[in-house]
Coordinates of C-alpha atoms in Angstrom, one line a residue:
M1 CA 95.8 -24.4 -66.2
N2 CA 93.6 -21.5 -65.5
L3 CA 94.5 -19.3 -62.5
T4 CA 92.9 -16.4 -60.7
D5 CA 95.1 -13.5 -60.0
K6 CA 95.2 -14.4 -56.3
Q7 CA 96.2 -18.0 -57.1
L8 CA 99.0 -16.8 -59.3
L9 CA 100.3 -14.3 -56.8
D10 CA 100.1 -16.7 -53.9
D11 CA 102.1 -19.3 -55.9
L12 CA 104.7 -16.7 -56.9
K13 CA 105.1 -15.5 -53.3
A14 CA 105.6 -19.1 -52.2
G15 CA 108.3 -19.6 -54.8
K16 CA 106.1 -22.0 -56.9
Y17 CA 106.9 -21.3 -60.6
L18 CA 105.6 -22.7 -63.8
P19 CA 107.7 -22.4 -67.0
V20 CA 105.2 -20.2 -68.9
Y21 CA 102.4 -17.8 -68.0
L22 CA 99.9 -16.2 -70.4
I23 CA 98.3 -13.0 -69.0
T24 CA 95.6 -12.0 -71.4
G25 CA 92.2 -10.4 -72.0
E26 CA 90.3 -7.2 -72.8
E27 CA 91.0 -5.7 -69.4
N28 CA 94.5 -4.2 -69.5
Y29 CA 94.6 -3.0 -65.9
Y30 CA 95.1 -6.5 -64.4
I31 CA 97.6 -7.4 -67.1
D32 CA 99.7 -4.3 -66.1
V33 CA 99.4 -5.2 -62.4
L34 CA 100.6 -8.7 -62.9
S35 CA 103.3 -7.7 -65.4
D36 CA 104.7 -5.2 -62.8
Y37 CA 104.7 -7.8 -60.1
F38 CA 106.8 -10.2 -62.2
E39 CA 109.1 -7.4 -63.2
D40 CA 109.6 -6.2 -59.6
N41 CA 109.6 -9.4 -57.6
I42 CA 110.9 -12.6 -59.3
V43 CA 114.6 -11.8 -59.8
D44 CA 116.5 -9.9 -57.1
E45 CA 117.4 -6.4 -58.2
G46 CA 121.1 -7.0 -58.1
F47 CA 120.8 -9.9 -60.6
R48 CA 118.3 -8.4 -63.1
D49 CA 121.0 -7.3 -65.6
F50 CA 122.0 -11.0 -65.9
D51 CA 118.8 -12.9 -65.4
Q52 CA 115.8 -10.7 -66.4
T53 CA 114.9 -9.7 -69.9
V54 CA 111.9 -7.5 -70.9
V55 CA 111.0 -7.2 -74.5
Y56 CA 108.0 -6.0 -76.5
G57 CA 106.1 -8.0 -79.1
R58 CA 106.6 -5.4 -81.8
D59 CA 110.4 -5.7 -81.5
V60 CA 110.9 -9.4 -81.5
N61 CA 109.7 -12.6 -83.2
M62 CA 108.8 -15.8 -81.5
S63 CA 112.1 -17.5 -82.5
Q64 CA 113.9 -14.8 -80.5
V65 CA 111.6 -15.2 -77.5
V66 CA 112.1 -19.0 -77.5
G67 CA 115.9 -18.4 -77.7
L68 CA 115.8 -16.2 -74.6
A69 CA 113.7 -18.7 -72.8
K70 CA 116.3 -21.4 -73.5
Q71 CA 119.1 -19.5 -71.8
F72 CA 120.0 -20.7 -68.3
P73 CA 120.1 -18.2 -65.4
M74 CA 123.6 -16.9 -64.5
M75 CA 123.2 -15.6 -61.0
S76 CA 119.6 -16.1 -59.9
P77 CA 117.8 -19.4 -59.3
V78 CA 115.4 -18.5 -62.1
K79 CA 115.5 -16.4 -65.3
L80 CA 112.6 -14.1 -66.1
V81 CA 111.7 -13.5 -69.8
L82 CA 108.8 -10.9 -69.8
V83 CA 107.2 -10.3 -73.2
K84 CA 104.9 -7.2 -73.1
E85 CA 102.4 -6.6 -76.0
A86 CA 102.8 -10.2 -77.0
Q87 CA 99.8 -9.9 -79.3
D88 CA 102.1 -8.0 -81.7
I89 CA 104.1 -11.1 -82.5
N90 CA 103.0 -12.6 -85.8
V91 CA 100.3 -15.3 -85.1
K92 CA 102.0 -17.6 -87.7
E93 CA 105.1 -17.9 -85.4
W94 CA 103.3 -19.1 -82.3
D95 CA 103.8 -22.7 -83.2
L96 CA 107.5 -22.2 -82.3
L97 CA 106.3 -21.6 -78.7
A98 CA 104.3 -24.8 -78.7
D99 CA 107.4 -26.7 -79.9
Y100 CA 109.5 -25.2 -77.1
L101 CA 106.9 -26.0 -74.5
E102 CA 107.2 -29.7 -75.2
H103 CA 110.4 -29.6 -73.2
P104 CA 110.5 -26.1 -71.5
L105 CA 113.5 -25.0 -69.4
T106 CA 112.2 -25.2 -65.8
Q107 CA 114.7 -22.5 -64.7
T108 CA 113.0 -20.0 -66.9
L109 CA 109.8 -18.1 -66.3
L110 CA 108.4 -17.0 -69.6
V111 CA 105.6 -14.5 -69.2
L112 CA 103.5 -13.4 -72.2
C113 CA 101.3 -10.3 -71.7
Y114 CA 98.7 -10.5 -74.5
R115 CA 96.6 -7.3 -74.3
H116 CA 93.2 -6.1 -75.7
K117 CA 92.0 -9.6 -76.7
K118 CA 92.6 -13.3 -76.0
L119 CA 94.8 -15.8 -77.7
D120 CA 92.8 -18.2 -79.8
K121 CA 92.2 -21.3 -77.6
R122 CA 92.2 -23.5 -80.7
T123 CA 95.9 -22.9 -81.4
R124 CA 98.7 -25.3 -80.5
A125 CA 100.4 -22.5 -78.5
Y126 CA 97.4 -21.9 -76.3
K127 CA 96.9 -25.7 -75.7
A128 CA 100.6 -26.0 -74.8
I129 CA 100.5 -23.1 -72.4
A130 CA 97.4 -24.6 -70.7
K131 CA 99.1 -28.0 -70.3
V132 CA 102.4 -26.9 -68.7
G133 CA 101.8 -23.3 -67.6
G134 CA 99.3 -20.9 -66.1
I135 CA 96.7 -18.7 -67.9
C136 CA 95.1 -15.7 -66.3
E137 CA 92.3 -14.2 -68.4
H138 CA 90.6 -10.9 -67.7
N139 CA 87.3 -9.8 -69.1
R140 CA 86.3 -6.1 -69.1
L141 CA 83.9 -5.3 -66.3
Y142 CA 80.3 -4.4 -67.1
D143 CA 79.5 -0.8 -66.2
S144 CA 77.3 -2.0 -63.4
Q145 CA 80.2 -3.8 -61.8
V146 CA 82.5 -0.8 -61.7
P147 CA 81.2 1.0 -58.6
S148 CA 81.7 -2.3 -56.6
W149 CA 85.3 -2.5 -58.0
I150 CA 85.9 1.1 -56.9
G151 CA 84.6 0.3 -53.4
T152 CA 87.0 -2.6 -53.1
Y153 CA 89.9 -0.7 -54.5
V154 CA 89.4 2.2 -52.1
N155 CA 88.9 -0.1 -49.1
Q156 CA 92.1 -2.1 -49.9
R157 CA 94.0 1.2 -49.6
G158 CA 92.6 2.0 -46.2
F159 CA 89.9 4.5 -47.1
A160 CA 86.1 4.4 -47.5
I161 CA 83.8 5.9 -50.2
T162 CA 80.1 6.7 -50.3
Q163 CA 78.0 4.8 -52.8
R164 CA 77.0 8.0 -54.6
A165 CA 80.6 9.0 -55.0
S166 CA 81.6 5.6 -56.4
V167 CA 78.7 5.7 -58.9
L168 CA 79.6 9.3 -59.9
I169 CA 83.2 8.3 -60.6
A170 CA 82.2 5.1 -62.4
E171 CA 79.6 6.8 -64.6
S172 CA 82.0 9.7 -65.5
I173 CA 85.1 7.7 -66.2
G174 CA 83.6 4.5 -67.5
N175 CA 85.1 1.0 -67.2
D176 CA 88.7 1.9 -67.9
L177 CA 90.1 0.5 -64.7
G178 CA 93.6 1.8 -65.3
K179 CA 92.4 5.4 -65.7
M180 CA 90.1 4.8 -62.7
A181 CA 93.0 3.6 -60.5
N182 CA 95.1 6.6 -61.5
E183 CA 92.3 9.1 -60.7
L184 CA 91.7 7.4 -57.3
D185 CA 95.4 7.4 -56.5
K186 CA 95.4 11.2 -57.0
V187 CA 92.6 11.4 -54.4
F188 CA 94.3 9.3 -51.9
I189 CA 97.3 11.7 -51.7
S190 CA 95.1 14.4 -50.1
L191 CA 93.4 12.0 -47.6
N192 CA 94.2 10.8 -44.1
P193 CA 93.9 7.0 -43.3
G194 CA 90.3 6.0 -42.8
D195 CA 88.9 9.1 -44.5
T196 CA 85.7 8.7 -46.5
I197 CA 85.6 9.9 -50.1
N198 CA 82.4 11.9 -50.9
D199 CA 81.1 14.1 -53.7
D200 CA 82.9 17.2 -52.5
I201 CA 86.3 15.3 -52.5
I202 CA 85.6 13.9 -56.0
E203 CA 84.8 17.4 -57.4
R204 CA 87.9 19.0 -55.7
N205 CA 90.4 16.3 -56.7
I206 CA 89.1 14.8 -60.0
G207 CA 87.2 17.7 -61.3
I208 CA 83.9 15.9 -61.8
S209 CA 81.2 18.4 -60.8
K210 CA 78.7 16.8 -58.4
E211 CA 76.0 19.0 -59.7
Y212 CA 76.8 19.7 -63.4
N213 CA 77.5 16.5 -65.2
V214 CA 75.8 14.4 -67.8
F215 CA 74.5 11.9 -65.4
E216 CA 72.8 14.6 -63.3
L217 CA 71.4 15.8 -66.6
Q218 CA 69.9 12.4 -67.5
S219 CA 68.4 12.1 -64.1
A220 CA 66.8 15.5 -64.4
I221 CA 65.5 14.6 -67.9
G222 CA 64.0 11.4 -66.5
R223 CA 62.2 13.4 -63.8
R224 CA 61.2 16.0 -66.4
D225 CA 62.7 18.6 -64.1
V226 CA 62.8 21.6 -66.4
V227 CA 64.6 23.9 -64.0
Q228 CA 67.4 21.5 -63.2
C229 CA 67.8 20.6 -66.9
N230 CA 68.1 24.3 -67.8
R231 CA 70.7 24.9 -65.1
I232 CA 72.9 22.0 -66.3
I233 CA 72.5 22.9 -70.0
N234 CA 73.4 26.5 -69.3
H235 CA 76.5 25.4 -67.4
F236 CA 77.5 23.1 -70.3
A237 CA 76.9 25.9 -72.9
A238 CA 79.1 28.2 -70.8
N239 CA 81.9 25.5 -70.5
P240 CA 81.9 23.7 -73.9
K241 CA 85.5 22.4 -73.6
D242 CA 84.7 20.6 -70.4
N243 CA 81.4 19.3 -71.6
P244 CA 81.7 18.5 -75.3
I245 CA 78.4 17.6 -77.1
Q246 CA 80.2 14.6 -78.7
L247 CA 80.5 13.0 -75.3
I248 CA 77.1 14.0 -74.0
L249 CA 74.9 12.7 -76.9
P250 CA 76.1 9.0 -76.7
V251 CA 75.4 8.9 -73.0
L252 CA 71.9 10.2 -73.4
Y253 CA 71.3 7.8 -76.3
G254 CA 72.3 4.9 -74.1
Y255 CA 70.1 6.2 -71.4
F256 CA 67.0 6.3 -73.5
I257 CA 67.7 2.9 -74.9
K258 CA 67.8 1.5 -71.4
V259 CA 64.5 3.3 -70.5
M260 CA 63.0 1.6 -73.5
V261 CA 64.3 -1.8 -72.3
Y262 CA 63.0 -1.1 -68.8
H263 CA 59.5 -0.5 -70.3
Q264 CA 59.5 -3.9 -71.9
L265 CA 60.8 -5.9 -68.9
E266 CA 58.3 -8.5 -67.7
D267 CA 60.1 -8.8 -64.3
K268 CA 61.1 -5.4 -63.1
S269 CA 63.0 -6.9 -60.2
E270 CA 65.6 -8.0 -62.8
A271 CA 66.1 -4.5 -64.0
A272 CA 69.7 -3.9 -62.7
S273 CA 70.9 -7.1 -64.4
A274 CA 69.0 -6.5 -67.6
L275 CA 70.1 -2.9 -68.0
K276 CA 73.6 -3.7 -66.8
V277 CA 73.4 -0.7 -64.4
N278 CA 74.1 -0.4 -60.7
P279 CA 71.0 -1.1 -58.6
Y280 CA 71.5 2.5 -57.2
F281 CA 70.2 3.8 -60.6
V282 CA 67.2 1.5 -61.1
R283 CA 64.8 3.9 -59.4
D284 CA 65.8 6.6 -62.0
Y285 CA 64.8 4.3 -64.8
E286 CA 61.5 3.5 -63.2
V287 CA 60.7 7.2 -62.9
A288 CA 61.8 7.9 -66.4
A289 CA 59.7 5.1 -67.8
S290 CA 56.7 6.6 -66.0
N291 CA 57.4 10.0 -67.6
Y292 CA 58.3 8.8 -71.1
P293 CA 56.0 6.3 -73.0
L294 CA 57.6 4.2 -75.7
G295 CA 56.4 6.6 -78.5
K296 CA 58.0 9.6 -76.8
L297 CA 61.2 7.6 -76.3
A298 CA 61.3 6.9 -80.0
S299 CA 61.0 10.6 -80.7
C300 CA 63.8 11.3 -78.3
I301 CA 66.1 8.9 -80.1
G302 CA 65.2 10.8 -83.3
Y303 CA 66.0 14.2 -81.7
L304 CA 69.4 12.8 -80.5
N305 CA 70.2 11.5 -84.0
E306 CA 69.3 14.9 -85.5
A307 CA 71.5 16.8 -82.9
D308 CA 74.4 14.4 -83.6
L309 CA 74.2 15.2 -87.4
R310 CA 74.0 18.9 -86.8
S311 CA 76.9 18.9 -84.4
K312 CA 79.0 17.4 -87.2
G313 CA 78.0 20.1 -89.6
I314 CA 75.2 18.2 -91.4
R315 CA 72.0 20.4 -91.9
N316 CA 73.8 23.1 -89.9
A317 CA 75.3 26.1 -91.7
G318 CA 77.6 26.6 -88.8
T319 CA 75.7 29.4 -87.2
V320 CA 74.3 27.2 -84.3
T321 CA 76.7 26.5 -81.5
D322 CA 76.9 23.2 -79.7
G323 CA 75.4 24.9 -76.6
E324 CA 72.4 26.1 -78.6
L325 CA 72.0 22.6 -80.1
L326 CA 71.9 21.1 -76.6
K327 CA 69.4 23.7 -75.4
E328 CA 67.1 22.9 -78.3
L329 CA 67.6 19.2 -77.9
I330 CA 66.6 19.2 -74.2
F331 CA 63.6 21.4 -74.8
K332 CA 62.3 18.9 -77.4
I333 CA 62.9 16.0 -75.1
I334 CA 61.2 17.3 -72.0
H335 CA 58.3 19.0 -73.7

């Protein structure tokens, strides 16, 4: 059966166990959270040497996993067999799991953590797990969903965060929730219960400049704010290691593509959903669309492609620095 994380955790806390669990999907953060819960809470610490086995898919085959699952617990009411990186087990061996699950040992909890992707639902193994066990699947969040996730994560730990701060973190770190959680946990250490995280706290603890970052740059570009663009680009040029051109260009490319999409939306009220951005940013795209007609946007994409090639040494004799490339690029874009 398919389970949400909450359903799974509620069942485990109530002592309701299924013989097998598949924790899978592209979003590894939740897989790690659930894996840690199984490892830390199912078998009492004093019995773990006897009744808890943790293995990695690259180190075992499915025959060995099934063999472990067939062993009765010695001291604990249940035995835990936790397989991390289960996707590394040869796919041709998974039928052995299906055979085992025809008559699974009810005193064993077999947990399979299948990362980065999902087990093919057409396989005998998947169907067998769905019949007698529990499946938790985790899709990677859209970028537009991340600020909301940040707000929830922060609130659950007894703090608050401004919308601007949550968007700044999300746009700077991306949708890697594991990295996001680690960065936020660093921030929490310096806070008192109930404190609100703002731009200043983010800059001080995570190192994301509230003024000089690529997202402030794209906003300034959208407004055709020459002064602000030059301030940010000069800062980038003076600090190339902190602001590599290889990270800036893809962000700007994605930005201009979204402005082009905004131009062609028949219903602008659906912009946040269509662009997959936080509603907080929709006004920026509206302003940019008013300043950049489609023809100019096409030229901007061309400028970005040219800058990308030159940053890689193509049509660049090596005498032009990345900072100079950025200055030239932004001049072409906003003029």
